[in-house]
Short mmCIF file of C-alpha atoms in Angstrom, two decimals:
data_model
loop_
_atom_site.label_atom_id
_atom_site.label_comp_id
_atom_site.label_asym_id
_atom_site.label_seq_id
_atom_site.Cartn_x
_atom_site.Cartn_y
_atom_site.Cartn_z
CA UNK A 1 94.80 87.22 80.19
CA UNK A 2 93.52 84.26 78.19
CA UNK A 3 91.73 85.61 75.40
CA UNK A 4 89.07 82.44 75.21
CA UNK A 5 85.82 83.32 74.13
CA UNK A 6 84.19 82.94 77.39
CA UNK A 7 86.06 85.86 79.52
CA UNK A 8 85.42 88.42 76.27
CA UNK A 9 82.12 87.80 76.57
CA UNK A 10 82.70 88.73 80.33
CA UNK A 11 84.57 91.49 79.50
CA UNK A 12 81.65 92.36 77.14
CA UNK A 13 78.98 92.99 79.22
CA UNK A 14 80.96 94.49 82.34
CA UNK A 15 82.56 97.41 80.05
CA UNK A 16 78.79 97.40 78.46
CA UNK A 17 77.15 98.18 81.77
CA UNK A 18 80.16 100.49 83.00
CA UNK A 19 79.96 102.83 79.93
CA UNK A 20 76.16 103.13 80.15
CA UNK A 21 76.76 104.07 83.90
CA UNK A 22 79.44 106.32 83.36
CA UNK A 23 78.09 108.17 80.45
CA UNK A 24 74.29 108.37 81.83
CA UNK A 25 75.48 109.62 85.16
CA UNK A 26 77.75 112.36 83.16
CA UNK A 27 74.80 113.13 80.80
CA UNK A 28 72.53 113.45 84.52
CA UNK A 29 75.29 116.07 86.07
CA UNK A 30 75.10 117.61 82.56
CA UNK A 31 71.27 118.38 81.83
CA UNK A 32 70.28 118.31 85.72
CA UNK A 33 68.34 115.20 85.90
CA UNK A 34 68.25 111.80 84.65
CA UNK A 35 69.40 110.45 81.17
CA UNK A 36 69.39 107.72 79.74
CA UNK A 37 72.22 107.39 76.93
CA UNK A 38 71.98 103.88 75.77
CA UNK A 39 70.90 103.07 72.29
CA UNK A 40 69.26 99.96 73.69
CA UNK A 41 66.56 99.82 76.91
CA UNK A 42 68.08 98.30 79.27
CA UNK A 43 71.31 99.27 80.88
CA UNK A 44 73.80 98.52 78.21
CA UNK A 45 75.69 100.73 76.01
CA UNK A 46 77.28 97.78 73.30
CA UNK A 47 80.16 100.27 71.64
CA UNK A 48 81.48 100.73 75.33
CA UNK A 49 81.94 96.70 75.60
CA UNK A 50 83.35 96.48 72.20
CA UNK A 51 85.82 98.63 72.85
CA UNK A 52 87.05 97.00 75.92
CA UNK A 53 87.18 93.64 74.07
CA UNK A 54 88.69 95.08 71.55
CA UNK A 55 91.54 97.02 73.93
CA UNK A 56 92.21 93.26 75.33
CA UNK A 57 92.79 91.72 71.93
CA UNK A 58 94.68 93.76 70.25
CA UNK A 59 96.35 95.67 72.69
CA UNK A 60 97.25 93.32 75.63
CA UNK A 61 100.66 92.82 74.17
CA UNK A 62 102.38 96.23 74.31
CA UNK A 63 101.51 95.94 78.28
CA UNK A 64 104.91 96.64 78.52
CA UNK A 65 105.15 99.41 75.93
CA UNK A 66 103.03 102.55 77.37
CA UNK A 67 103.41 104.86 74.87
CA UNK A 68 102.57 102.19 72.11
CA UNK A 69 99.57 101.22 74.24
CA UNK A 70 97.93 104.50 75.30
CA UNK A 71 98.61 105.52 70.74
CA UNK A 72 96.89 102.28 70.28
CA UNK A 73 94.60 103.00 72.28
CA UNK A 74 93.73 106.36 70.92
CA UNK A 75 93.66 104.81 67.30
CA UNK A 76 91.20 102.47 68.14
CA UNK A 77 88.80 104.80 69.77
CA UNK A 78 88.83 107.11 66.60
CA UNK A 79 88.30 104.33 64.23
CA UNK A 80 85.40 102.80 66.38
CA UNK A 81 83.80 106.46 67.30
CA UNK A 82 84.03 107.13 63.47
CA UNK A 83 82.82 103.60 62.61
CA UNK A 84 79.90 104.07 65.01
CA UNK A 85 78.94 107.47 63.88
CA UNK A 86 79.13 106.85 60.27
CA UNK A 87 76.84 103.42 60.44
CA UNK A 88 74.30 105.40 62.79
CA UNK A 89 74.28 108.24 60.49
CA UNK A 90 73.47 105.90 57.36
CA UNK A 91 70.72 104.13 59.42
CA UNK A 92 68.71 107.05 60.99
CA UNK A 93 70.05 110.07 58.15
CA UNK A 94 70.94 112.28 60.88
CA UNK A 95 74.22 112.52 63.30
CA UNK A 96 73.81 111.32 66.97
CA UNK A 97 76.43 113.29 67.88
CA UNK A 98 78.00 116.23 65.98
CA UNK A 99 81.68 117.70 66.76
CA UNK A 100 81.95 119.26 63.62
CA UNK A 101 82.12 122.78 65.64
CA UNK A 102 84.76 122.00 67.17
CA UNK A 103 88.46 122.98 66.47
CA UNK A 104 90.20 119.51 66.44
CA UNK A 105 87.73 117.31 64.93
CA UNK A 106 87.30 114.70 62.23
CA UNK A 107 83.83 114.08 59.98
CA UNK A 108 82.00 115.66 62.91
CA UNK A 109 82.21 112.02 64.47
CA UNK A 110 85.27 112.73 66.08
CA UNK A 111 86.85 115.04 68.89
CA UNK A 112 90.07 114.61 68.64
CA UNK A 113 91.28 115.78 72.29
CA UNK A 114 88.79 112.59 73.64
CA UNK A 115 91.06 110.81 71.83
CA UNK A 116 93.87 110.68 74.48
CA UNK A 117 91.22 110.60 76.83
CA UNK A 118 90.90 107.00 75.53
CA UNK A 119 94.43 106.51 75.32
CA UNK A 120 94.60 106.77 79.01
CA UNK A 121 91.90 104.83 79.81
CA UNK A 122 93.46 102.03 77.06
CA UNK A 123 96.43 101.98 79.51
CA UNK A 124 94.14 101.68 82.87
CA UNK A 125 92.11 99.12 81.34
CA UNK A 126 95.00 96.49 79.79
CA UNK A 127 97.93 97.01 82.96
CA UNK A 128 95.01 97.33 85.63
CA UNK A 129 91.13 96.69 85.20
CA UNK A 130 91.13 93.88 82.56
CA UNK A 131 94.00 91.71 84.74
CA UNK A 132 91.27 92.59 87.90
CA UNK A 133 88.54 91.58 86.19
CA UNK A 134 90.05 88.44 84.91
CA UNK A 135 90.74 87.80 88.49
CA UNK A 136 87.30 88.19 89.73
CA UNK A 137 85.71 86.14 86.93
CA UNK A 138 87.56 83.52 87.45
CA UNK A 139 86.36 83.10 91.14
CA UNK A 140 82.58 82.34 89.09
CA UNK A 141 81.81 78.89 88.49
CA UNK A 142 81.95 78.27 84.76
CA UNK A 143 78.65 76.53 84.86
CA UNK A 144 77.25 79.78 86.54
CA UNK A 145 79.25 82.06 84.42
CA UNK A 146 78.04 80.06 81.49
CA UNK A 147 74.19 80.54 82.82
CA UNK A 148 74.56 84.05 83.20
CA UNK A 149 76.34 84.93 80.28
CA UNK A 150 73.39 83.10 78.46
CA UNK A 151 70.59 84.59 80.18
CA UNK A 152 72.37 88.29 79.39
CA UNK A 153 72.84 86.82 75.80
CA UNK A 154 69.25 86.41 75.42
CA UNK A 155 68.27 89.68 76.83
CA UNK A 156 70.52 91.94 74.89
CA UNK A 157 69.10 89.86 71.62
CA UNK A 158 65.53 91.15 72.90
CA UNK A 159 66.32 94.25 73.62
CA UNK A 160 67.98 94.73 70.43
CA UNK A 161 65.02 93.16 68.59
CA UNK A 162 62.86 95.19 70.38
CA UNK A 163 64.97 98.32 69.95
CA UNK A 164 65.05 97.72 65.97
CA UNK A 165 61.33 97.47 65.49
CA UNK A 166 60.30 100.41 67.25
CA UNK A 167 63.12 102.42 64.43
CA UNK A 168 62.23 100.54 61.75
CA UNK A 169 58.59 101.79 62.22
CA UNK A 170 59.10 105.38 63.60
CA UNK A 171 60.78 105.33 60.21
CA UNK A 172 57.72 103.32 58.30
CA UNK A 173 55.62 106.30 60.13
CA UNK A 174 58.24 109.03 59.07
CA UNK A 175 57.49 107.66 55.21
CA UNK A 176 54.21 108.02 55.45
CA UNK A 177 54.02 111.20 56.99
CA UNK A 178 56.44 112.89 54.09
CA UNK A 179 53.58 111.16 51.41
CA UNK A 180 50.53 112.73 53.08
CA UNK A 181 51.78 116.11 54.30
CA UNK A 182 51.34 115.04 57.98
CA UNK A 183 55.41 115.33 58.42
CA UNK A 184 55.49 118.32 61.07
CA UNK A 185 54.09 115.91 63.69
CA UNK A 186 55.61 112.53 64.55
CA UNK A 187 54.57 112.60 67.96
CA UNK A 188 51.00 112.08 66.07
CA UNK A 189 51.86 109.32 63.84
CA UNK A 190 53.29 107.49 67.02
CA UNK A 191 49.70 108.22 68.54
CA UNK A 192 48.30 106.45 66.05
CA UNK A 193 50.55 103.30 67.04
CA UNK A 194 48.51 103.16 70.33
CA UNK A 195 51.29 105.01 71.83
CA UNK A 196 53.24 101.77 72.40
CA UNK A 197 56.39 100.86 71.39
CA UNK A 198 56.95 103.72 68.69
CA UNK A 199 55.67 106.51 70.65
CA UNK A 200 58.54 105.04 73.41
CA UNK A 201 61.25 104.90 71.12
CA UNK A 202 60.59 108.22 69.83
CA UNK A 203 60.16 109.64 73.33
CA UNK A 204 63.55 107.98 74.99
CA UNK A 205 65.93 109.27 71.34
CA UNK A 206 64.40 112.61 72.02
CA UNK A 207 65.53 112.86 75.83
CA UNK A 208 68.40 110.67 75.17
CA UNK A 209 69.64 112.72 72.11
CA UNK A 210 68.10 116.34 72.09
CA UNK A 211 69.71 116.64 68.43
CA UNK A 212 67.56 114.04 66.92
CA UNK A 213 64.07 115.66 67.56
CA UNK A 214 60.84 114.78 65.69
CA UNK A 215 61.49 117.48 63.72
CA UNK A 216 65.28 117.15 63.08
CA UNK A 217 64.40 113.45 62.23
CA UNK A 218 61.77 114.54 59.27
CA UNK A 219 64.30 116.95 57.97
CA UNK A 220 66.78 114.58 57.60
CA UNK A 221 64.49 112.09 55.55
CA UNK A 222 63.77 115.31 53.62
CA UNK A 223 67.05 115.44 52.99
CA UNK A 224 67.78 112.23 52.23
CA UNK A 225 65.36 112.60 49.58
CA UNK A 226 66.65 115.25 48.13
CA UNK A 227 69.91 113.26 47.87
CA UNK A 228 67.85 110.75 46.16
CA UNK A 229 66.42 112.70 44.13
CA UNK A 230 69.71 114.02 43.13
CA UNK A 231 71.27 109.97 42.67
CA UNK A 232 68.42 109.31 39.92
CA UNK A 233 69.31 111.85 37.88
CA UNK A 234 73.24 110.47 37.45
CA UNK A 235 71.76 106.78 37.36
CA UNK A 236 73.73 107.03 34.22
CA UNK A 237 77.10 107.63 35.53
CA UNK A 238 78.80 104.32 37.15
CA UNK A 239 80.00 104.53 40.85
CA UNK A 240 79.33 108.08 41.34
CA UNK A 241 81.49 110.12 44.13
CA UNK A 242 82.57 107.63 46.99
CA UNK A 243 79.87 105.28 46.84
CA UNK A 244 79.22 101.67 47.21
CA UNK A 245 80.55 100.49 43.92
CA UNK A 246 83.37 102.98 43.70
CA UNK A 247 84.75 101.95 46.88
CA UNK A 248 84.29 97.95 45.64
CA UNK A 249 85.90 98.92 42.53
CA UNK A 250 88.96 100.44 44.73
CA UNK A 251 89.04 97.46 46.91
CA UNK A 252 90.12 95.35 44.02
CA UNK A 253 92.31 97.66 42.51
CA UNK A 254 94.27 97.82 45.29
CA UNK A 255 94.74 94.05 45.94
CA UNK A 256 96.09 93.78 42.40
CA UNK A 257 98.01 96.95 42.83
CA UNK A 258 99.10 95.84 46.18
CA UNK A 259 100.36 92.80 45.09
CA UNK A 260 102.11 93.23 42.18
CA UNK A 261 104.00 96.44 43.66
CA UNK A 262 105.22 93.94 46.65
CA UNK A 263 106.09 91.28 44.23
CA UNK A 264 108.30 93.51 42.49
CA UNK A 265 109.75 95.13 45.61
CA UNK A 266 110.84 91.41 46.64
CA UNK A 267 112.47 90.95 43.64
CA UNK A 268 114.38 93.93 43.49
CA UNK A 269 115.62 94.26 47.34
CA UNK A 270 115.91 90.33 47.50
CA UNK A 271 116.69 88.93 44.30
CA UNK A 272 113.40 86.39 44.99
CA UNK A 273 110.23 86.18 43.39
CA UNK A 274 107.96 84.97 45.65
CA UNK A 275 103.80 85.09 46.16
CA UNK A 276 102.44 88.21 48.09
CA UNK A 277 98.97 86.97 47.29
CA UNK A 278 96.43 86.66 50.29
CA UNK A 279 94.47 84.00 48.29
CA UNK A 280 94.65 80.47 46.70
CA UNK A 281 93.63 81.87 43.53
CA UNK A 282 94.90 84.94 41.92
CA UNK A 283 97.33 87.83 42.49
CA UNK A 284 95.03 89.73 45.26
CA UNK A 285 96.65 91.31 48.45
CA UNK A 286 93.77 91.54 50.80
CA UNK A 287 95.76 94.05 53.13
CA UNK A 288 96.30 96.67 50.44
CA UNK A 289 92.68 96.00 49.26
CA UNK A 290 91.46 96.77 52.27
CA UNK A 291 93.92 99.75 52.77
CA UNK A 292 92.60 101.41 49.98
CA UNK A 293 89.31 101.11 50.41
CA UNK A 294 88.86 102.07 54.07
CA UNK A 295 92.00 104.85 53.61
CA UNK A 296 89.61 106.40 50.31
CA UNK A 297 86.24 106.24 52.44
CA UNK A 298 88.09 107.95 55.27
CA UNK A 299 90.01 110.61 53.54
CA UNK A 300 87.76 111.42 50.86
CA UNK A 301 86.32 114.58 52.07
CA UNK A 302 89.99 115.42 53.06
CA UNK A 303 91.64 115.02 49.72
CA UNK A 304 92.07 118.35 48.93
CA UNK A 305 94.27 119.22 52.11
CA UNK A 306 97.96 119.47 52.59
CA UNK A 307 100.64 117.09 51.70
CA UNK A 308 101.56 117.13 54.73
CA UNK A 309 97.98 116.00 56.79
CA UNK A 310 97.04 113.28 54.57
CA UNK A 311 101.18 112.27 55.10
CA UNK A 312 100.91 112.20 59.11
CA UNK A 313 97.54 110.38 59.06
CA UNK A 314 98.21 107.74 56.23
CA UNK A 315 101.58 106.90 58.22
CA UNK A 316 99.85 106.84 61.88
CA UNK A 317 96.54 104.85 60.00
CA UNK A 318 98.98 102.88 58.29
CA UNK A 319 100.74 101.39 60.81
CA UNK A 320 98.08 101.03 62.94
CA UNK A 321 96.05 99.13 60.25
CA UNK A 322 98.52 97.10 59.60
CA UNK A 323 99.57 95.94 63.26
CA UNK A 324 95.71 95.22 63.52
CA UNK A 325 95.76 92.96 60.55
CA UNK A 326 98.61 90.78 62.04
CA UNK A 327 97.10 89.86 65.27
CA UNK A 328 93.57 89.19 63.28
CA UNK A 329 95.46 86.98 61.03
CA UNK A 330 96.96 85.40 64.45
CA UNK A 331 93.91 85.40 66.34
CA UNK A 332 91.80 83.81 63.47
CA UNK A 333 94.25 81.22 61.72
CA UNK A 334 97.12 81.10 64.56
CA UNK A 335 99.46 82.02 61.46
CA UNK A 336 101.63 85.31 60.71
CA UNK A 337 101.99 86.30 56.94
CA UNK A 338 104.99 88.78 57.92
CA UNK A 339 107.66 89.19 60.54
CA UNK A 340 109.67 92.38 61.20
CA UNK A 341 110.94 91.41 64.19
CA UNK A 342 114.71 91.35 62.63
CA UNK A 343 114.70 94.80 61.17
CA UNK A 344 115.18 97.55 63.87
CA UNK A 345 112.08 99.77 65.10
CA UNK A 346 109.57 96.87 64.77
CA UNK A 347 106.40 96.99 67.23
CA UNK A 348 106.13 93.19 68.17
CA UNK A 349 107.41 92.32 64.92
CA UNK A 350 104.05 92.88 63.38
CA UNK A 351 105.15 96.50 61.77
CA UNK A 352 108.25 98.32 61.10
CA UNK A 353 108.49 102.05 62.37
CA UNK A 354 110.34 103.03 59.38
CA UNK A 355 108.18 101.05 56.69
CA UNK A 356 105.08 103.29 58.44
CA UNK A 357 106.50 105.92 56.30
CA UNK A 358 105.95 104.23 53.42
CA UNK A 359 101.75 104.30 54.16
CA UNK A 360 102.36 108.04 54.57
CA UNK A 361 103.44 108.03 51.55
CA UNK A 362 101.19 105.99 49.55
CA UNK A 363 98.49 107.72 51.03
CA UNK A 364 99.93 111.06 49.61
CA UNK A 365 100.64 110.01 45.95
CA UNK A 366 96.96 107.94 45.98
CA UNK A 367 95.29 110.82 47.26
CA UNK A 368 96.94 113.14 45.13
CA UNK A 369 97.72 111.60 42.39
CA UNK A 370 96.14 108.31 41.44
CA UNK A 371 92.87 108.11 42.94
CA UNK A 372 91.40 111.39 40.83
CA UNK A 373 92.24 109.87 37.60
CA UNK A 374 91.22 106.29 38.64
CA UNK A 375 87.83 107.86 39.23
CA UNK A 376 87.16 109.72 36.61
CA UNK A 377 88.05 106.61 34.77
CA UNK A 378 85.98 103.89 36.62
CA UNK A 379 82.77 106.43 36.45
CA UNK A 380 83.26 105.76 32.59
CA UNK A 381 82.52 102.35 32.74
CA UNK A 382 78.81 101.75 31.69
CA UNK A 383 76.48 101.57 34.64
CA UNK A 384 75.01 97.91 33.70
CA UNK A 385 78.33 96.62 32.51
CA UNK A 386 79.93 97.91 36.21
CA UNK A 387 77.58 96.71 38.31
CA UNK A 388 77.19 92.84 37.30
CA UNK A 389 81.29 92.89 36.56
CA UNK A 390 81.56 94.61 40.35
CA UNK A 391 79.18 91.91 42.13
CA UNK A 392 80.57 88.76 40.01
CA UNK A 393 84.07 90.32 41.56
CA UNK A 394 82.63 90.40 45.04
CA UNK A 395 80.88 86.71 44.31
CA UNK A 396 84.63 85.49 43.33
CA UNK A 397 86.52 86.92 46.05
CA UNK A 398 84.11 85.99 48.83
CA UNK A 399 84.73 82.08 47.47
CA UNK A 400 88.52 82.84 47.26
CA UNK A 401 89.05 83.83 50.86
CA UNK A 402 86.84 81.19 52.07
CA UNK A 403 88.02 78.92 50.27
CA UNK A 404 91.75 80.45 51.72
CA UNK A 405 90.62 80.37 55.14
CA UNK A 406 89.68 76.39 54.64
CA UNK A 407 92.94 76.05 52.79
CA UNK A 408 94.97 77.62 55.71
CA UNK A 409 92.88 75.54 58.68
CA UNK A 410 93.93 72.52 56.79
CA UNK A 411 97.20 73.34 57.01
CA UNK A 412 97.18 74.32 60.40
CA UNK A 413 96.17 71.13 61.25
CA UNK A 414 98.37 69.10 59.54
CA UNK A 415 101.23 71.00 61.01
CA UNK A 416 99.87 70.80 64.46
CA UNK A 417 97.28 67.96 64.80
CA UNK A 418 95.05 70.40 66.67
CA UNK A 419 91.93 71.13 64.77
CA UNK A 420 88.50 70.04 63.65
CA UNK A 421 88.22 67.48 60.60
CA UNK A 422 85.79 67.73 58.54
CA UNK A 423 84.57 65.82 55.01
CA UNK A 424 86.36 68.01 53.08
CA UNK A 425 89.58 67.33 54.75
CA UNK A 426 90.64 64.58 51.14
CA UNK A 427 89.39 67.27 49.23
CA UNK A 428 91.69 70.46 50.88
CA UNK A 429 94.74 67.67 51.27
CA UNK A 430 94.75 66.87 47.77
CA UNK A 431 94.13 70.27 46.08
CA UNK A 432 96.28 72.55 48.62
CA UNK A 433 99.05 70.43 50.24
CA UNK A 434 101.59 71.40 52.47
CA UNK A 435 103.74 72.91 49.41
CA UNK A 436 101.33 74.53 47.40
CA UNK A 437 100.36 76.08 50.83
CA UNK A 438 103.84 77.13 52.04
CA UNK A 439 104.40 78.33 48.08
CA UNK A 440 101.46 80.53 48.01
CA UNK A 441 102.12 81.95 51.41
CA UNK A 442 106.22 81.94 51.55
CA UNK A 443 106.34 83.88 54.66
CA UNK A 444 103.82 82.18 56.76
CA UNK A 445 104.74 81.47 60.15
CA UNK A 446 102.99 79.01 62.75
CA UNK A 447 102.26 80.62 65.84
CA UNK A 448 103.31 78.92 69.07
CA UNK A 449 100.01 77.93 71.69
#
């Protein structure tokens, strides 16, 4: 399947419209009449499609490799389900769906026996549907796919518009209930609105989502409140628990970490120095950063389990992460920064079986042993001397990987002729040539159209 922008887009809006049917028609067998599930108005359910086009980009190449697929498949679901959940939660304070009764569950965002629900359906979708659908897309004509996909374009960007306001003042109206004592009836404050667009929105979450009543809703923001209540009275302590800044703090950390531990690991087992560094400028391994950010956010109200759990799911994560950050790297700059596909039990080339141990791990002696004492000392830093040193970090690092990804384009084009010039072409040819380039990045490897 050619991964061009045009059929993901396709591929978008049919898995879109298929999960909003499949999951409103189970919700209508379920309560006994009709339900409508989407987040949005009209028939569209968005996670559904970007899970499909996800599936086709990262997954299309173990076709051949089931077991790899449906596991991939499975991963992916858990880390979108728990993406999803966790962003909704932060937006509206309250859970839109909660398995945290169950026995195999995650965060209460994840069921874990769905999971290889997914994994099947990963299979059906890459070996059969998506290779179908290609099929029958291609039978459009691209000017009227082009139209359509447009027109559905500008519709979901309504919808979604519309969709946002009507939160962003049930919420306005949730506010002002708390202040005036009036919180026990939203249905009242949306009365108020001319029962229009609020009073909708409020209505369709309700039938949609029995868990987030009007009621549920205000006691969340009461809670929330309480939580705030609760921040402002540590403003003096510096990246408190695993917030924001704490997690920004790790981030960099663990590029630095990351790549001086790989450096050194190169030079012992090869007798080399070379750069591990993800950037033009300075020693910062982007993949490790990452890693230890997202693997601290995920696990940190699971640090104080077994060896043994955090073991299993840093070496699964790991691996997964990792194989996800090669064919991003190919996808985006048509480059590979590592190859495994010389050492035995490689996946693709893009990870090594045994080396998946190694994230198990890490993810043991971080969680055990580094990260508590690398909090304690980060919340020591002064609040005002940690927050402008945290954002002039961010500030840096967002011009260093842009700056990268120019750098790397550049190259890219030099190598194969293919690519768009632009005015700062004398400018990236002078300052990053081909052998600063190929120094910086010693393993880089031009992918093949």
């Amino acid at each position: 399947m050619n991964l061009t922008g045009y059929g993901l887009l396709w591929l978008f809006f049919l898995y879109s419209f298929t999960g909003w049917v499949i999951g409103t028609a189970a919700a209508a067998i379920r309560e006994k009449k009709f339900v409508d599930v989407g987040f949005l108005y009209g028939p569209l359910c968005p996670a559904y499609g970007i899970t499909g086009v996800i599936y086709a980009l990262f997954l299309t190449e173990l076709k051949e490799q089931l077991f790899f697929l449906f596991l991939g498949g499975a991963i992916l679901s858990f880390l979108m389900t728990l993406l999803t959940g966790f962003v909704l939660e932060r937006i509206f304070h309250r859970k839109w769906w909660d398995y945290s009764r169950k026995r195999f569950q995650f965060g209460g965002y994840v069921n874990l026996p769905y999971e290889l629900l997914w994994g099947i359906l990963a299979v059906l979708c890459v070996c059969f549907v998506n290779p179908f659908l290609t099929r029958m897309i291609s039978l459009i004509p691209r000017p009227v796919g082009e139209t359509v996909l447009a027109v559905l374009g500008i519709l979901l960007l309504l919808d979604l518009a519309g969709t946002l306001t009507g939160i962003l003042k049930v919420r306005s109206r949730m506010k002002k209930s708390l202040l005036y004592g009036v919180s026990e009836n939203l249905q009242k404050t949306a009365d108020l609105l001319g029962e229009g667009l609020t009073g909708f929105v409020l209505r369709r979450m309700e039938r949609a989502y029995p868990r987030l009543s009007a009621r549920e809703l205000l006691e969340a923001r009461k809670e929330q409140e309480r939580k705030k209540k609760a921040a402002r009275e540590q403003t003096e302590v510096f990246a408190a628990g695993c917030s924001f800044y704490k997690l920004a703090v790790l981030f960099f950390l663990g590029a630095f970490l990351g790549d001086i531990t790989e450096t050194i690991f190169c030079l012992v087992t090869a007798g080399k120095l070379m750069s591990r560094s993800s950037v033009v400028y300075g020693p910062f391994s982007i993949v490790w950063g990452l890693g230890c950010m997202l693997l601290t956010a995920i696990l940190y109200q699971y640090r104080n389990r077994s060896d043994s759990f955090i073991f299993i799911f840093g070496t699964v994560m790991g691996g997964a992460y990792e194989y996800i950050c090669s064919v991003f790297t190919e996808i985006v700059f048509g480059t590979v920064f590592w190859d495994y596909s010389k050492i035995p039990f490689n996946l693709g080339g893009r990870i090594n079986l045994l080396y998946c141990f190694f994230w198990g791990i890490a993810a043991v002696v971080w969680m055990k042993g580094l990260y508590p004492r690398i909090s304690k000392w980060i919340e020591r830093i002064p609040r005002k001397i940690g927050t402008w040193l945290t954002w002039g970090l961010i500030v840096f690092m967002i011009f260093d990987v842009s700056l990268s990804g120019l750098a790397l384009n550049r190259y890219t084009v030099r190598q194969t002729g293919n690519g768009i010039h632009t005015p700062a072409d004398e400018f990236l040819d002078e300052h990053f040539p081909d052998e600063r380039i190929e120094r910086i990045y010693p393993n880089l490897i031009m992918v093949e159209e």
